[in-house]
Tab-separated table of C-alpha atoms (C1' of nucleotides) in Angstrom:
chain	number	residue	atom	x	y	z
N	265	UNK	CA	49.459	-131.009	-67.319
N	266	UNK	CA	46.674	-130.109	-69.595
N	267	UNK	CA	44.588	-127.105	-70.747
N	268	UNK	CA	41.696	-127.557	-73.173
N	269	UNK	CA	44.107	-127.791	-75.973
N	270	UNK	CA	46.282	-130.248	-74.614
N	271	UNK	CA	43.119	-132.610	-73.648
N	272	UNK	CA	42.111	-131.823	-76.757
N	273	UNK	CA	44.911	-133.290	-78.619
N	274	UNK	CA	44.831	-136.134	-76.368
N	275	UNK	CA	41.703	-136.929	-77.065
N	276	UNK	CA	42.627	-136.792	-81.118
N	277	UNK	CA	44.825	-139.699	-80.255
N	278	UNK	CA	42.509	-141.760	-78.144
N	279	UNK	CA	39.898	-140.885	-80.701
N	280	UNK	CA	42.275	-142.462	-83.711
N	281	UNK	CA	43.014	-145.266	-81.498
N	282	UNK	CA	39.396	-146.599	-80.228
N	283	UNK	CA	36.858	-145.102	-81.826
N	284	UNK	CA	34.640	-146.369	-84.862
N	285	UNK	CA	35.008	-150.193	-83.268
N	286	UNK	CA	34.103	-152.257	-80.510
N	287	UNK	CA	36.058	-152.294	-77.263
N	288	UNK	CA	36.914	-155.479	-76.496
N	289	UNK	CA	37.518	-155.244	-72.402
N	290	UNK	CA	37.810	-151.847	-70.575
N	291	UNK	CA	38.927	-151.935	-67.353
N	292	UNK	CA	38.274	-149.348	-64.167
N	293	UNK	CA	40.163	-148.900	-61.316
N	294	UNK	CA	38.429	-147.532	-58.568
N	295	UNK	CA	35.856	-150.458	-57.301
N	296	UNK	CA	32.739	-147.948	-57.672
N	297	UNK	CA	33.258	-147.937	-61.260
N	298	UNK	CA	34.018	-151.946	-61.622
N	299	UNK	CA	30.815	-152.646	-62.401
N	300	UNK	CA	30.567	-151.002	-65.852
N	301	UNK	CA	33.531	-153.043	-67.200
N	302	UNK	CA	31.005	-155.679	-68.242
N	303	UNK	CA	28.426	-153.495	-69.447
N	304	UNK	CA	30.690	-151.589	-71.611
N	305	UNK	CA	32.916	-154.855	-72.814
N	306	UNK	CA	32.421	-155.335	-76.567
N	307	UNK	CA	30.321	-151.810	-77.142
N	308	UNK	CA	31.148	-149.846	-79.789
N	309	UNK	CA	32.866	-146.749	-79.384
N	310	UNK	CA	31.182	-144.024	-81.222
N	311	UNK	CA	33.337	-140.698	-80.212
N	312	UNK	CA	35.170	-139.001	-78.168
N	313	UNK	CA	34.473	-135.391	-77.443
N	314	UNK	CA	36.270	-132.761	-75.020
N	315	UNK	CA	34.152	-129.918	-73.379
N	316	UNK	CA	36.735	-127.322	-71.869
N	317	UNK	CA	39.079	-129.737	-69.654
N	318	UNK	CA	36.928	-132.644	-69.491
N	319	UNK	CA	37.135	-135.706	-71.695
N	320	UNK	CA	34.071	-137.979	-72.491
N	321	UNK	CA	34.035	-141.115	-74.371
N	322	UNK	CA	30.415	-142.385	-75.719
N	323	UNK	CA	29.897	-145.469	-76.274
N	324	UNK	CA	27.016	-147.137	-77.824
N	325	UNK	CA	24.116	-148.121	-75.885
N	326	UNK	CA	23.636	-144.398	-73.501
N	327	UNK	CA	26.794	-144.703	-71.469
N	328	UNK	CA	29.791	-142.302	-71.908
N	329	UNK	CA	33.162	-142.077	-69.956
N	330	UNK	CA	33.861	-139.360	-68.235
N	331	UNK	CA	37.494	-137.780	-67.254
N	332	UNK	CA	39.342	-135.038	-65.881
N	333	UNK	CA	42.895	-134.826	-65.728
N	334	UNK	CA	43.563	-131.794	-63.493
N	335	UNK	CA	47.077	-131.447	-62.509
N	336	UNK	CA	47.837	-135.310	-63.059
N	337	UNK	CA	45.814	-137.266	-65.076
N	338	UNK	CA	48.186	-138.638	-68.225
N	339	UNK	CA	46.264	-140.504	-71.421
N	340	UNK	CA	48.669	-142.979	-72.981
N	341	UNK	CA	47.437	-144.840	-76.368
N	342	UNK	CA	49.627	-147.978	-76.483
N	343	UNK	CA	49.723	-151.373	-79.043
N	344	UNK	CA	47.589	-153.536	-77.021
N	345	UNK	CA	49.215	-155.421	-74.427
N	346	UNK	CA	51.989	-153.001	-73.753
N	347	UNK	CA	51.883	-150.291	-70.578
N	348	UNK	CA	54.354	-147.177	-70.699
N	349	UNK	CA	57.354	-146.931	-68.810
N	350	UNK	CA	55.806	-145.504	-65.690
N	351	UNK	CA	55.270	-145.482	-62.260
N	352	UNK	CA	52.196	-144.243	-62.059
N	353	UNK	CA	48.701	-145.344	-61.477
N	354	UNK	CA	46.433	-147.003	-64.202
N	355	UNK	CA	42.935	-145.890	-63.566
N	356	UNK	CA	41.023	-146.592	-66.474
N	357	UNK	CA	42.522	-148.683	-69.052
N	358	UNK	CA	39.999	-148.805	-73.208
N	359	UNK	CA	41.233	-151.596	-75.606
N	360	UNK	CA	40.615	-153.269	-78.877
N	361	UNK	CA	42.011	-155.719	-80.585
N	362	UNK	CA	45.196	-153.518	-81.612
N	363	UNK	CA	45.490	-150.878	-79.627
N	364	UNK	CA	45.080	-149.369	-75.707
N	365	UNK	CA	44.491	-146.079	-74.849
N	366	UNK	CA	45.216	-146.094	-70.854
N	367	UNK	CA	44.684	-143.160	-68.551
N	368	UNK	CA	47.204	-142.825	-65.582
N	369	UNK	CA	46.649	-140.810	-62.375
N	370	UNK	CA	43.525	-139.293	-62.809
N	371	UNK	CA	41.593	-139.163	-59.800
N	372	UNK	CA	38.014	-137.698	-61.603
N	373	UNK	CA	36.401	-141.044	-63.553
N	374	UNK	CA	32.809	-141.441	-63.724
N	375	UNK	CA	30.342	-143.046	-65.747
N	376	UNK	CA	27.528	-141.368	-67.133
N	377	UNK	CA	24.547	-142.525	-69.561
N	378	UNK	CA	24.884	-140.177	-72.339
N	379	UNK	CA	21.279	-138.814	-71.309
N	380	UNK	CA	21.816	-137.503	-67.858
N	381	UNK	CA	25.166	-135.372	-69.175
N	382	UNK	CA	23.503	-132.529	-69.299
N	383	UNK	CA	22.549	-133.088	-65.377
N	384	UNK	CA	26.433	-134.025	-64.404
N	385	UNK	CA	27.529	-131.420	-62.048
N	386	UNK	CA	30.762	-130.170	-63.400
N	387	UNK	CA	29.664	-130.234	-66.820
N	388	UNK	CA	26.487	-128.409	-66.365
N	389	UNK	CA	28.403	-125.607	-65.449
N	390	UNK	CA	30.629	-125.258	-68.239
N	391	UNK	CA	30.310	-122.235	-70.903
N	392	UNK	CA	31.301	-122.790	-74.484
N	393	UNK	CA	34.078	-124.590	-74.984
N	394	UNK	CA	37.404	-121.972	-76.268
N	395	UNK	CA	38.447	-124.110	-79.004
N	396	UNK	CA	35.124	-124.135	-80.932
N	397	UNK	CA	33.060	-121.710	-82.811
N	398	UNK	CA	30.153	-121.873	-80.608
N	399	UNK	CA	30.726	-118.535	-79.755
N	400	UNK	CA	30.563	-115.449	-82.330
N	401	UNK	CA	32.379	-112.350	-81.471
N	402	UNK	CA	29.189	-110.642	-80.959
N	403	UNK	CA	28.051	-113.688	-78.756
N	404	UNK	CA	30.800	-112.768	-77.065
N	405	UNK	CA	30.132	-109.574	-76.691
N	406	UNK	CA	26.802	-110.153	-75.006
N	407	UNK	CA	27.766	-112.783	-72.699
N	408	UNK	CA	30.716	-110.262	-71.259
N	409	UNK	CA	28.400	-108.122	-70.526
N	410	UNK	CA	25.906	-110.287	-69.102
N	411	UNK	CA	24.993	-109.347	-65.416
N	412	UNK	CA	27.199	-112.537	-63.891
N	413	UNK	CA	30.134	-112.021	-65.258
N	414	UNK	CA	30.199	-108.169	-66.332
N	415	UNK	CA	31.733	-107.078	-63.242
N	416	UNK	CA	34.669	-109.314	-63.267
N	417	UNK	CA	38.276	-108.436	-63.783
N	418	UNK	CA	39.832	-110.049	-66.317
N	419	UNK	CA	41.979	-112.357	-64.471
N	420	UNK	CA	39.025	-114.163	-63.208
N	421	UNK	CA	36.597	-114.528	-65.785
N	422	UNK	CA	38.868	-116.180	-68.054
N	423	UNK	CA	39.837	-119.112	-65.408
N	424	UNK	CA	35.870	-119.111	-64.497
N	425	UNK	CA	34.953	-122.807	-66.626
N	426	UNK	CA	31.348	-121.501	-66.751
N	427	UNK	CA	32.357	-118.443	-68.787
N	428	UNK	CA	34.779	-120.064	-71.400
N	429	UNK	CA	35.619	-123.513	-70.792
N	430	UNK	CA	38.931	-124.541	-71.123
N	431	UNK	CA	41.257	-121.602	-70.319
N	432	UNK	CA	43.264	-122.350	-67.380
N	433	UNK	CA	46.558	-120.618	-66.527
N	434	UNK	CA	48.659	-120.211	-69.072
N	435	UNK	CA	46.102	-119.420	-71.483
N	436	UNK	CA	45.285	-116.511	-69.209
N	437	UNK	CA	48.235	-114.953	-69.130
N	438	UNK	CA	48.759	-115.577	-72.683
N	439	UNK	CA	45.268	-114.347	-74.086
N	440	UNK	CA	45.210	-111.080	-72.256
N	441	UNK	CA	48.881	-110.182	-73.259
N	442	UNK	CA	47.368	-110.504	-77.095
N	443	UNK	CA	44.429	-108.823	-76.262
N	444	UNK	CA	46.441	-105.996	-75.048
N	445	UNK	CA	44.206	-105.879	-71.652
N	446	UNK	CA	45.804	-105.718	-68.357
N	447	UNK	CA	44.454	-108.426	-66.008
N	448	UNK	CA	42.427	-106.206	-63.788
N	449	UNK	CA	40.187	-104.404	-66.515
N	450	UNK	CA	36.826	-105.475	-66.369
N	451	UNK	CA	35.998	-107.048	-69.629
N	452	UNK	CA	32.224	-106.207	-69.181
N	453	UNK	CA	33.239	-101.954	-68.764
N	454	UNK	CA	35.237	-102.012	-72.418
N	455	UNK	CA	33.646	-100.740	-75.302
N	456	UNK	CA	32.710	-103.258	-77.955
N	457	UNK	CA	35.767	-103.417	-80.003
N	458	UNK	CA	37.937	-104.232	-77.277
N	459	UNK	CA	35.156	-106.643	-76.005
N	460	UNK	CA	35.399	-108.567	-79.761
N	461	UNK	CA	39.425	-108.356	-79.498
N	462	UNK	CA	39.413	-110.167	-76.166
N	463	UNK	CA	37.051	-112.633	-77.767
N	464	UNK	CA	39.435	-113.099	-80.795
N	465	UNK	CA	42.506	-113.381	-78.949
N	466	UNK	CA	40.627	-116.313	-76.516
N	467	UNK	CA	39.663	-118.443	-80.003
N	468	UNK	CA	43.463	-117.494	-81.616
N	469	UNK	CA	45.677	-117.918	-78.583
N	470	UNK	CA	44.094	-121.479	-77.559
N	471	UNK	CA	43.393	-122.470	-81.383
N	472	UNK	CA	47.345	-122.261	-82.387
N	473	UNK	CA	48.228	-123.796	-78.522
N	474	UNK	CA	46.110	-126.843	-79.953
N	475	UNK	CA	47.748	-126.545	-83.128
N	476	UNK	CA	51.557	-126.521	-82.028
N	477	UNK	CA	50.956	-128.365	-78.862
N	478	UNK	CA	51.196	-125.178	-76.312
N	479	UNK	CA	53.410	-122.752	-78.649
N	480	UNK	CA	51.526	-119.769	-77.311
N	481	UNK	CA	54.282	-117.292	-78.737
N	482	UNK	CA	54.625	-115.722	-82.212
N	483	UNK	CA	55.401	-118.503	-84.052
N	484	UNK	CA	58.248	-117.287	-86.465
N	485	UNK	CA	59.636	-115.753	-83.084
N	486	UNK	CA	59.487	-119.138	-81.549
N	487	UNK	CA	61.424	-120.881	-84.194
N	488	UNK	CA	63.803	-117.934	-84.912
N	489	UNK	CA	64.490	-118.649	-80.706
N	490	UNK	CA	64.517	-122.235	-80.945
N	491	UNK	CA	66.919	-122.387	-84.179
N	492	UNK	CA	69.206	-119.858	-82.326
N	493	UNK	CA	69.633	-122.604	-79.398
N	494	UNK	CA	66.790	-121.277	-76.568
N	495	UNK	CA	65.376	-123.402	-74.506
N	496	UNK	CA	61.405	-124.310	-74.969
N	497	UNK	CA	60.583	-122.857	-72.054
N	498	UNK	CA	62.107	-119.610	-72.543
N	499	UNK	CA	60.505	-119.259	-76.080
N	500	UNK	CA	57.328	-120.860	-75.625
N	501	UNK	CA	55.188	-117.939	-74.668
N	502	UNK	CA	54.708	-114.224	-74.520
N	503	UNK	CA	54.547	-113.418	-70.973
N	504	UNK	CA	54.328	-116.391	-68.945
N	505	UNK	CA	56.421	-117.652	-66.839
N	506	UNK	CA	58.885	-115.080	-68.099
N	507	UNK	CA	58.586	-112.466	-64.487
N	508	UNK	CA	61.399	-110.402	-65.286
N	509	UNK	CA	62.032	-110.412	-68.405
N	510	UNK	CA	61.985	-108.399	-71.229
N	511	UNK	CA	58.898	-108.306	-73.101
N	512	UNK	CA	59.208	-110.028	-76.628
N	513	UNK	CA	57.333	-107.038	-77.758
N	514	UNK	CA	58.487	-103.906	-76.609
N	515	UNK	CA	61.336	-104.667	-74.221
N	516	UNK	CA	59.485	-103.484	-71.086
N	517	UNK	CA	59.917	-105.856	-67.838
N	518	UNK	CA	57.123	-108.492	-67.667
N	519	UNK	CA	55.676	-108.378	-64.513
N	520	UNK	CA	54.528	-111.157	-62.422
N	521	UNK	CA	51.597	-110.936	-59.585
N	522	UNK	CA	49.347	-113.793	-58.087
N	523	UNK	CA	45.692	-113.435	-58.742
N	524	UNK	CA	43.207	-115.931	-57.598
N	525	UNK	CA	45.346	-117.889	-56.127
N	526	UNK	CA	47.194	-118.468	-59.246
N	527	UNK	CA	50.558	-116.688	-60.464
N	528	UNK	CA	49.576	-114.064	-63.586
N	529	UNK	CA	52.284	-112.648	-65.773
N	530	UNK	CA	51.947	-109.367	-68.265
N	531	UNK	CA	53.600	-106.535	-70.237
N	532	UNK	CA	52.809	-102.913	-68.280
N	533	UNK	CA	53.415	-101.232	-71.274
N	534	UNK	CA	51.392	-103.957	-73.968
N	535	UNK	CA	48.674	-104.277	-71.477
N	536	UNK	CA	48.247	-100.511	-70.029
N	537	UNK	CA	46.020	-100.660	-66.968
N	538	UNK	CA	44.454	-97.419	-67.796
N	539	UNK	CA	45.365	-95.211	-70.803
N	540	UNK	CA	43.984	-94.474	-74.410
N	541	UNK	CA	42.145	-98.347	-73.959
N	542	UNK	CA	40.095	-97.042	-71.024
N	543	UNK	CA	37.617	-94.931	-73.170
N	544	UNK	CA	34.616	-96.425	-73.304
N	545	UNK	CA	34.898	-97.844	-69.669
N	546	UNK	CA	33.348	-97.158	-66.905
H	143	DT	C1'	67.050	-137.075	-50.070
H	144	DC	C1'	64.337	-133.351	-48.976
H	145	DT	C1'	61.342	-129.441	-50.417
H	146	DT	C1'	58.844	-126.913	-53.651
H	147	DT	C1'	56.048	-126.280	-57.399
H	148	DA	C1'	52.511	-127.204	-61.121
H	149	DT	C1'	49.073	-125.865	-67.190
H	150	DG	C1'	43.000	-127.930	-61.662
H	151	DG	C1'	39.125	-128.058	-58.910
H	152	DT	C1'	36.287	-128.542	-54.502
H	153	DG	C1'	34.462	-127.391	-50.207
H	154	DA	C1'	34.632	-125.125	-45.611
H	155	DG	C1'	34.371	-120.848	-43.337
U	54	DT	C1'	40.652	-116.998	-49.098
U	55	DC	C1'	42.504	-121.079	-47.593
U	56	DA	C1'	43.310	-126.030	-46.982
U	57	DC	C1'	43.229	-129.944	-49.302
U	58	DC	C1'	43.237	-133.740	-52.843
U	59	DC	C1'	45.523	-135.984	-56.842
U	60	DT	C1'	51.235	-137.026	-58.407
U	61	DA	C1'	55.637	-136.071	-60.801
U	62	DA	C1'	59.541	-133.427	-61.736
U	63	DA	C1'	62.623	-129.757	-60.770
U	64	DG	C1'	65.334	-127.528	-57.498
U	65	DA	C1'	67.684	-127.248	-53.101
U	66	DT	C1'	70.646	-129.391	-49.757
DNA sequence: TCTTTATGGTGAG
DNA sequence: TCACCCTAAAGAT
């Protein structure tokens, strides 16, 4: 169940196990696609590259493999020959002569010569990717305040793909509770420090998620937590999921609320929705 | 064994 | 804003 960092790190381990060397047979499952297994059989494979959530694989010769897990979608990198212990689908299946990197229930596969990318729908739309340094903080600082998104609570611009790609719920939560901002602000009202600290806390919160594999918490916290017998899930982030509890932080209640759809957790007393923060806004 | 939920995204209205 | 698609795992019964 991926953010950007978890595709990410999948995408380190299909990377290590097909790329730099020819794929000997690659195999689609959905019958649009079948007609690229021959076209892409014995092509080297020259990369492969995330953008937010979505996963391409370029091959040599213009055509690139594109995927997106959403809920479901499950990469597994294999010897070659064996399959994982599953019962799910196998949808799109890359291998070489020692290893297979197979991708189980995702439903979003496509093809795409590396040329037209730039003309595929979803990815078209995508802003800067969160994990790299495309983005300066005073990049940042402009696009917030942009006329498209400056108007925007919080909550909402950071699940928004075309603003920063690869945030999706978890991260939310998570950034905003270390940016101190309580989901409702709008980012593009907040005077430029606080603009450059949201900024910050989007390239630190999903930068160590990628590095510990969705550790979102203080880290020495987490393994203080951990080594005293708490369950992953109860240590694994600051706020979310955790409706109820007492903040990590300061001991207040974290509060849980449903915004856009989607269930949003935060400190009231680490993320203030109006107080000493506020100058500066509107 | 059933029901609910999930770290995502689209399209209709 | 909602219904819906994809599918698995956790929780309820």
């Amino acid at each position: 169940m991926p953010e950007g960092p978890e595709v990410r790190r999948a995408a380190d381990r299909v990377e290590r196990a097909i790329a730099g060397r020819a794929a000997t047979a690659v195999h689609f499952a959905f019958p649009h696609l079948k007609k690229y297994q021959k076209r892409l059989a014995g092509k080297l494979v020259l990369s492969v590259e995330t953008r937010g959530k979505a996963m391409l694989i370029h091959f040599d010769g213009d055509l690139s493999v594109y995927s997106h897990n959403q809920l479901y979608g499950r990469w597994y990198v294999m010897a070659r020959g064996r399959t994982p212990k599953t019962n799910r689908s196998l949808r799109l299946a890359i291998h070489n002569g020692e290893r297979s990197a197979l991708l189980y229930s995702a439903s979003e596969i496509d093809v795409i010569a590396a040329s037209k990318l730039e003309a595929h729908p979803f990815l078209a739309k995508l802003g800067p990717d969160a994990l790299s340094r495309d983005l300066t903080e005073d990049d940042f600082v402009r696009r917030v305040r942009e006329p498209r998104f400056a108007r925007r609570q919080a909550h909402a611009l950071l699940l928004d793909q075309g603003f920063v790609a690869g945030i999706g719920n978890y991260l939310r939560s998570e950034i905003l509770f270390v940016a101190g901002l309580h989901p409702t602000v709008r980012p593009g009202d907040l005077a430029a420090e606080e603009q450059r600290r949201l900024g910050r806390a989007i390239r630190r919160v999903t930068a160590r998620a990628y590095r510990t594999g969705g550790i979102t918490n203080d880290l020495a916290l987490a393994k203080q937590l951990k080594a005293e017998g708490v369950r992953r899930a109860e240590y694994r982030h600051h706020v979310f999921t955790r409706g109820g509890r007492a903040c990590f932080t300061c001991g207040a209640k974290i509060e849980r609320a449903v915004m856009n759809s989607r269930k949003i957790f935060f400190c009231p007393r680490c993320q203030p929705a109006t107080g000493p923060r506020k100058q500066g806004g509107r």
